[in-house]
Tab-separated table of C-alpha atoms in Angstrom:
chain	number	residue	atom	x	y	z
A	14	UNK	CA	9.848	-8.111	11.214
A	15	UNK	CA	9.203	-4.517	10.556
A	16	UNK	CA	11.422	-3.682	7.637
A	17	UNK	CA	10.132	0.118	7.696
A	18	UNK	CA	9.046	2.072	10.780
A	19	UNK	CA	7.109	5.338	10.443
A	20	UNK	CA	6.138	7.467	12.935
A	21	UNK	CA	3.907	9.176	14.352
A	22	UNK	CA	0.687	7.096	13.677
A	23	UNK	CA	-1.168	10.292	13.898
A	24	UNK	CA	-0.772	14.060	13.256
A	25	UNK	CA	-2.788	16.962	13.630
A	26	UNK	CA	-1.850	20.376	11.969
A	27	UNK	CA	-3.429	23.538	11.413
A	28	UNK	CA	-3.713	25.095	8.268
A	29	UNK	CA	-0.859	26.571	6.841
A	30	UNK	CA	1.663	24.946	9.352
A	31	UNK	CA	4.461	21.863	8.211
A	32	UNK	CA	3.472	18.280	8.308
A	33	UNK	CA	6.891	16.488	8.783
A	34	UNK	CA	6.082	12.094	8.843
A	35	UNK	CA	9.371	9.845	9.609
A	36	UNK	CA	10.541	6.859	8.372
A	37	UNK	CA	13.404	4.404	9.012
A	38	UNK	CA	15.025	1.263	7.710
A	39	UNK	CA	17.362	-1.125	8.421
A	40	UNK	CA	17.987	-2.832	5.363
A	41	UNK	CA	20.564	-1.300	3.178
A	42	UNK	CA	19.593	-3.161	-0.259
A	43	UNK	CA	16.351	-0.661	-0.234
A	44	UNK	CA	17.168	1.511	-3.511
A	45	UNK	CA	13.522	3.119	-3.549
A	46	UNK	CA	11.483	5.097	-1.415
A	47	UNK	CA	8.017	6.017	-2.494
A	48	UNK	CA	5.412	7.598	-0.449
A	49	UNK	CA	2.132	7.290	-0.856
A	50	UNK	CA	-1.288	9.277	0.192
A	51	UNK	CA	-4.529	7.187	0.755
A	52	UNK	CA	-7.781	9.021	1.102
A	53	UNK	CA	-10.655	7.585	3.741
A	54	UNK	CA	-12.192	4.700	1.638
A	55	UNK	CA	-9.782	4.701	-1.400
A	56	UNK	CA	-7.031	3.127	-2.440
A	57	UNK	CA	-3.389	4.841	-2.379
A	58	UNK	CA	-2.005	6.368	-5.262
A	59	UNK	CA	2.020	7.321	-5.456
A	60	UNK	CA	2.466	10.817	-4.213
A	61	UNK	CA	6.334	11.287	-4.642
A	62	UNK	CA	9.211	9.236	-4.369
A	63	UNK	CA	12.955	9.066	-3.956
A	64	UNK	CA	16.395	7.276	-4.801
A	65	UNK	CA	19.068	7.017	-2.075
A	66	UNK	CA	21.474	9.197	-4.313
A	67	UNK	CA	19.556	12.181	-3.622
A	68	UNK	CA	19.100	13.830	-0.431
A	69	UNK	CA	16.224	15.989	-1.181
A	70	UNK	CA	13.297	15.973	-3.572
A	71	UNK	CA	10.713	18.265	-3.760
A	72	UNK	CA	7.306	18.512	-5.939
A	73	UNK	CA	5.312	21.119	-5.061
A	74	UNK	CA	4.486	21.445	-1.397
A	75	UNK	CA	5.447	18.099	-0.799
A	76	UNK	CA	9.178	17.624	0.126
A	77	UNK	CA	11.381	14.252	0.818
A	78	UNK	CA	14.291	14.345	2.472
A	79	UNK	CA	16.488	11.421	2.582
A	80	UNK	CA	19.444	10.858	5.452
A	81	UNK	CA	21.161	7.645	4.052
A	82	UNK	CA	23.960	7.322	6.628
A	83	UNK	CA	20.866	7.513	9.704
A	84	UNK	CA	18.984	5.359	7.191
A	85	UNK	CA	15.910	7.725	8.004
A	86	UNK	CA	13.772	9.261	5.075
A	87	UNK	CA	10.781	12.237	5.952
A	88	UNK	CA	8.055	13.659	4.182
A	89	UNK	CA	7.169	17.345	4.573
A	90	UNK	CA	4.238	18.616	3.528
A	91	UNK	CA	4.731	22.565	3.358
A	92	UNK	CA	1.609	25.092	3.630
A	93	UNK	CA	-0.691	22.234	4.946
A	94	UNK	CA	-3.849	21.995	3.580
A	95	UNK	CA	-7.821	20.603	4.815
A	96	UNK	CA	-7.567	18.642	1.140
A	97	UNK	CA	-3.970	16.960	2.506
A	98	UNK	CA	-5.758	15.084	4.991
A	99	UNK	CA	-5.296	11.999	4.402
A	100	UNK	CA	-3.500	8.659	5.842
A	101	UNK	CA	0.622	8.373	4.184
A	102	UNK	CA	2.418	5.705	3.916
A	103	UNK	CA	6.070	5.586	3.250
A	104	UNK	CA	7.434	2.269	1.587
A	105	UNK	CA	11.117	0.898	0.920
A	106	UNK	CA	11.513	-1.424	-2.241
A	107	UNK	CA	14.304	-3.573	-3.451
A	108	UNK	CA	11.946	-5.223	-6.008
A	109	UNK	CA	9.937	-6.279	-3.509
A	110	UNK	CA	7.886	-3.146	-1.453
A	111	UNK	CA	7.692	-2.726	2.216
A	112	UNK	CA	5.258	-0.408	3.867
A	113	UNK	CA	5.611	1.593	7.110
A	114	UNK	CA	2.591	1.704	9.305
A	115	UNK	CA	1.081	4.853	7.673
A	116	UNK	CA	0.282	8.149	9.340
A	117	UNK	CA	-3.124	9.434	9.837
A	118	UNK	CA	-2.943	13.387	9.156
A	119	UNK	CA	-5.604	15.990	9.871
A	120	UNK	CA	-5.287	19.372	8.816
A	121	UNK	CA	-7.742	21.538	10.636
A	122	UNK	CA	-8.988	24.655	9.039
B	28	UNK	CA	-10.831	5.065	-18.302
B	29	UNK	CA	-7.892	2.751	-17.047
B	30	UNK	CA	-8.277	2.021	-13.534
B	31	UNK	CA	-8.320	-1.054	-11.203
B	32	UNK	CA	-11.985	-2.227	-10.215
B	33	UNK	CA	-12.679	-4.028	-6.817
B	34	UNK	CA	-16.189	-5.256	-5.844
B	35	UNK	CA	-17.813	-5.308	-3.670
B	36	UNK	CA	-17.223	-2.384	-1.629
B	37	UNK	CA	-18.456	-3.972	1.636
B	38	UNK	CA	-18.741	-7.915	2.291
B	39	UNK	CA	-20.080	-9.834	4.977
B	40	UNK	CA	-19.150	-13.125	6.014
B	41	UNK	CA	-20.639	-15.520	8.450
B	42	UNK	CA	-19.121	-18.186	10.286
B	43	UNK	CA	-17.402	-20.933	8.254
B	44	UNK	CA	-18.009	-19.249	4.871
B	45	UNK	CA	-15.541	-18.472	1.993
B	46	UNK	CA	-15.821	-15.517	0.288
B	47	UNK	CA	-14.385	-14.388	-2.862
B	48	UNK	CA	-13.267	-10.423	-3.454
B	49	UNK	CA	-13.263	-9.435	-7.225
B	50	UNK	CA	-11.060	-7.314	-8.629
B	51	UNK	CA	-10.291	-6.436	-12.940
B	52	UNK	CA	-7.581	-4.177	-14.047
B	53	UNK	CA	-7.575	-2.666	-17.710
B	54	UNK	CA	-4.015	-1.382	-17.464
B	55	UNK	CA	-2.841	-4.292	-19.152
B	56	UNK	CA	-0.401	-4.450	-16.462
B	57	UNK	CA	1.601	-7.832	-15.837
B	58	UNK	CA	1.697	-7.844	-12.265
B	59	UNK	CA	-1.026	-8.037	-9.333
B	60	UNK	CA	-1.172	-7.928	-5.762
B	61	UNK	CA	-3.534	-8.238	-2.909
B	62	UNK	CA	-2.957	-6.386	0.461
B	63	UNK	CA	-4.401	-6.393	3.809
B	64	UNK	CA	-4.674	-3.167	5.451
B	65	UNK	CA	-5.070	-2.988	9.392
B	66	UNK	CA	-5.206	0.419	11.322
B	67	UNK	CA	-1.764	0.958	12.595
B	68	UNK	CA	-0.117	-2.211	11.150
B	69	UNK	CA	-0.103	-0.490	7.495
B	70	UNK	CA	-0.304	-2.662	4.780
B	71	UNK	CA	0.605	-6.499	4.147
B	72	UNK	CA	1.039	-8.512	1.526
B	73	UNK	CA	-1.306	-11.536	1.192
B	74	UNK	CA	-0.067	-12.717	-2.714
B	75	UNK	CA	0.779	-11.605	-5.741
B	76	UNK	CA	1.374	-12.682	-9.257
B	77	UNK	CA	3.782	-12.066	-11.778
B	78	UNK	CA	2.336	-13.580	-14.877
B	79	UNK	CA	-1.342	-15.647	-15.794
B	80	UNK	CA	-1.608	-19.018	-14.057
B	81	UNK	CA	1.554	-17.936	-11.417
B	82	UNK	CA	0.943	-16.712	-7.916
B	83	UNK	CA	3.285	-16.519	-5.468
B	84	UNK	CA	2.585	-16.339	-1.424
B	85	UNK	CA	2.790	-12.982	0.383
B	86	UNK	CA	4.151	-12.225	3.971
B	87	UNK	CA	0.423	-13.469	5.264
B	88	UNK	CA	-1.151	-15.962	2.883
B	89	UNK	CA	-2.710	-18.299	5.402
B	90	UNK	CA	-6.393	-18.378	5.047
B	91	UNK	CA	-6.448	-16.521	1.939
B	92	UNK	CA	-6.242	-18.176	-1.867
B	93	UNK	CA	-6.372	-16.789	-5.409
B	94	UNK	CA	-6.334	-17.350	-9.246
B	95	UNK	CA	-4.924	-15.664	-11.789
B	96	UNK	CA	-6.715	-17.255	-15.069
B	97	UNK	CA	-6.935	-13.948	-17.164
B	98	UNK	CA	-4.264	-11.014	-17.171
B	99	UNK	CA	-6.962	-8.937	-16.157
B	100	UNK	CA	-8.504	-10.541	-13.390
B	101	UNK	CA	-6.927	-11.626	-9.811
B	102	UNK	CA	-9.901	-12.532	-7.382
B	103	UNK	CA	-8.791	-13.585	-3.809
B	104	UNK	CA	-10.973	-15.867	-1.605
B	105	UNK	CA	-11.043	-15.666	1.971
B	106	UNK	CA	-11.522	-18.908	3.502
B	107	UNK	CA	-13.119	-20.115	6.823
B	108	UNK	CA	-9.535	-20.939	7.804
B	109	UNK	CA	-8.590	-16.951	8.230
B	110	UNK	CA	-9.700	-16.440	11.965
B	111	UNK	CA	-9.343	-12.875	11.706
B	112	UNK	CA	-10.438	-11.954	8.418
B	113	UNK	CA	-12.175	-8.221	9.080
B	114	UNK	CA	-9.845	-5.565	7.431
B	115	UNK	CA	-9.736	-3.464	4.659
B	116	UNK	CA	-8.743	-5.719	1.567
B	117	UNK	CA	-6.883	-3.944	-1.447
B	118	UNK	CA	-5.951	-5.048	-5.076
B	119	UNK	CA	-3.284	-3.416	-6.913
B	120	UNK	CA	-1.206	-3.744	-10.669
B	121	UNK	CA	2.316	-2.922	-11.751
B	122	UNK	CA	3.427	-2.535	-15.244
B	123	UNK	CA	5.550	-6.076	-13.997
B	124	UNK	CA	7.389	-7.311	-10.499
B	125	UNK	CA	10.856	-6.794	-10.258
B	126	UNK	CA	11.707	-3.174	-10.832
B	127	UNK	CA	12.770	-1.743	-7.445
B	128	UNK	CA	10.798	1.836	-8.688
B	129	UNK	CA	7.235	-0.468	-9.785
B	130	UNK	CA	4.901	1.823	-8.921
B	131	UNK	CA	2.011	0.220	-7.669
B	132	UNK	CA	-1.752	1.562	-8.890
B	133	UNK	CA	-4.347	0.353	-6.533
B	134	UNK	CA	-8.291	-0.377	-6.319
B	135	UNK	CA	-10.492	1.187	-3.854
B	136	UNK	CA	-11.066	-1.474	-1.925
B	137	UNK	CA	-13.521	-4.090	-0.411
B	138	UNK	CA	-14.308	-3.625	3.390
B	139	UNK	CA	-14.586	-7.182	4.858
B	140	UNK	CA	-16.686	-7.546	8.484
B	141	UNK	CA	-17.964	-10.597	9.818
B	142	UNK	CA	-21.119	-11.349	11.242
């Protein structure tokens, strides 16, 4: 049973544009929502995370928006750069971490 | 330089053969994990271990086995019972399991292919 649904599966953005990746969850017990970034041939690394008691968290060009009532959260990458090209995974946890399906982001120069 | 080391980077399995993937960490983490990554399916948990000499099945444990004889090491064996083993395998560790905000540290993965 897929508890975290992520979209789109792939995304192409021009340099300087905004990249938006969306995730939805069902289990209201989730209380921690991290995003992991994975470069080709490497393991994922924690990028940014949010708790459900806040609606937004920003770190540099990366922002998580969280809508508790809709059970949705999203990653926004402002001023996208070719170096941001990677696979992004959302996840949700309540002591056990569940990952979304992943989004392959390509930023064209 | 602390981190997780996985080896080999590429591995080929013949029909009916068992193969073992290595994972070593020097982060002094209690918990270790094995994930399988397939395109479009995200990361799926195979096995995890919270402490030496103890491990638990994850969501897709069938056809796999693990051991945790040392805190630093958590090898994964892909047995001949795993009929579709071709995937990218990721080992991870965290300080401990059970906290919602546990941060996973991943190795660079092993790509397993069937000959």
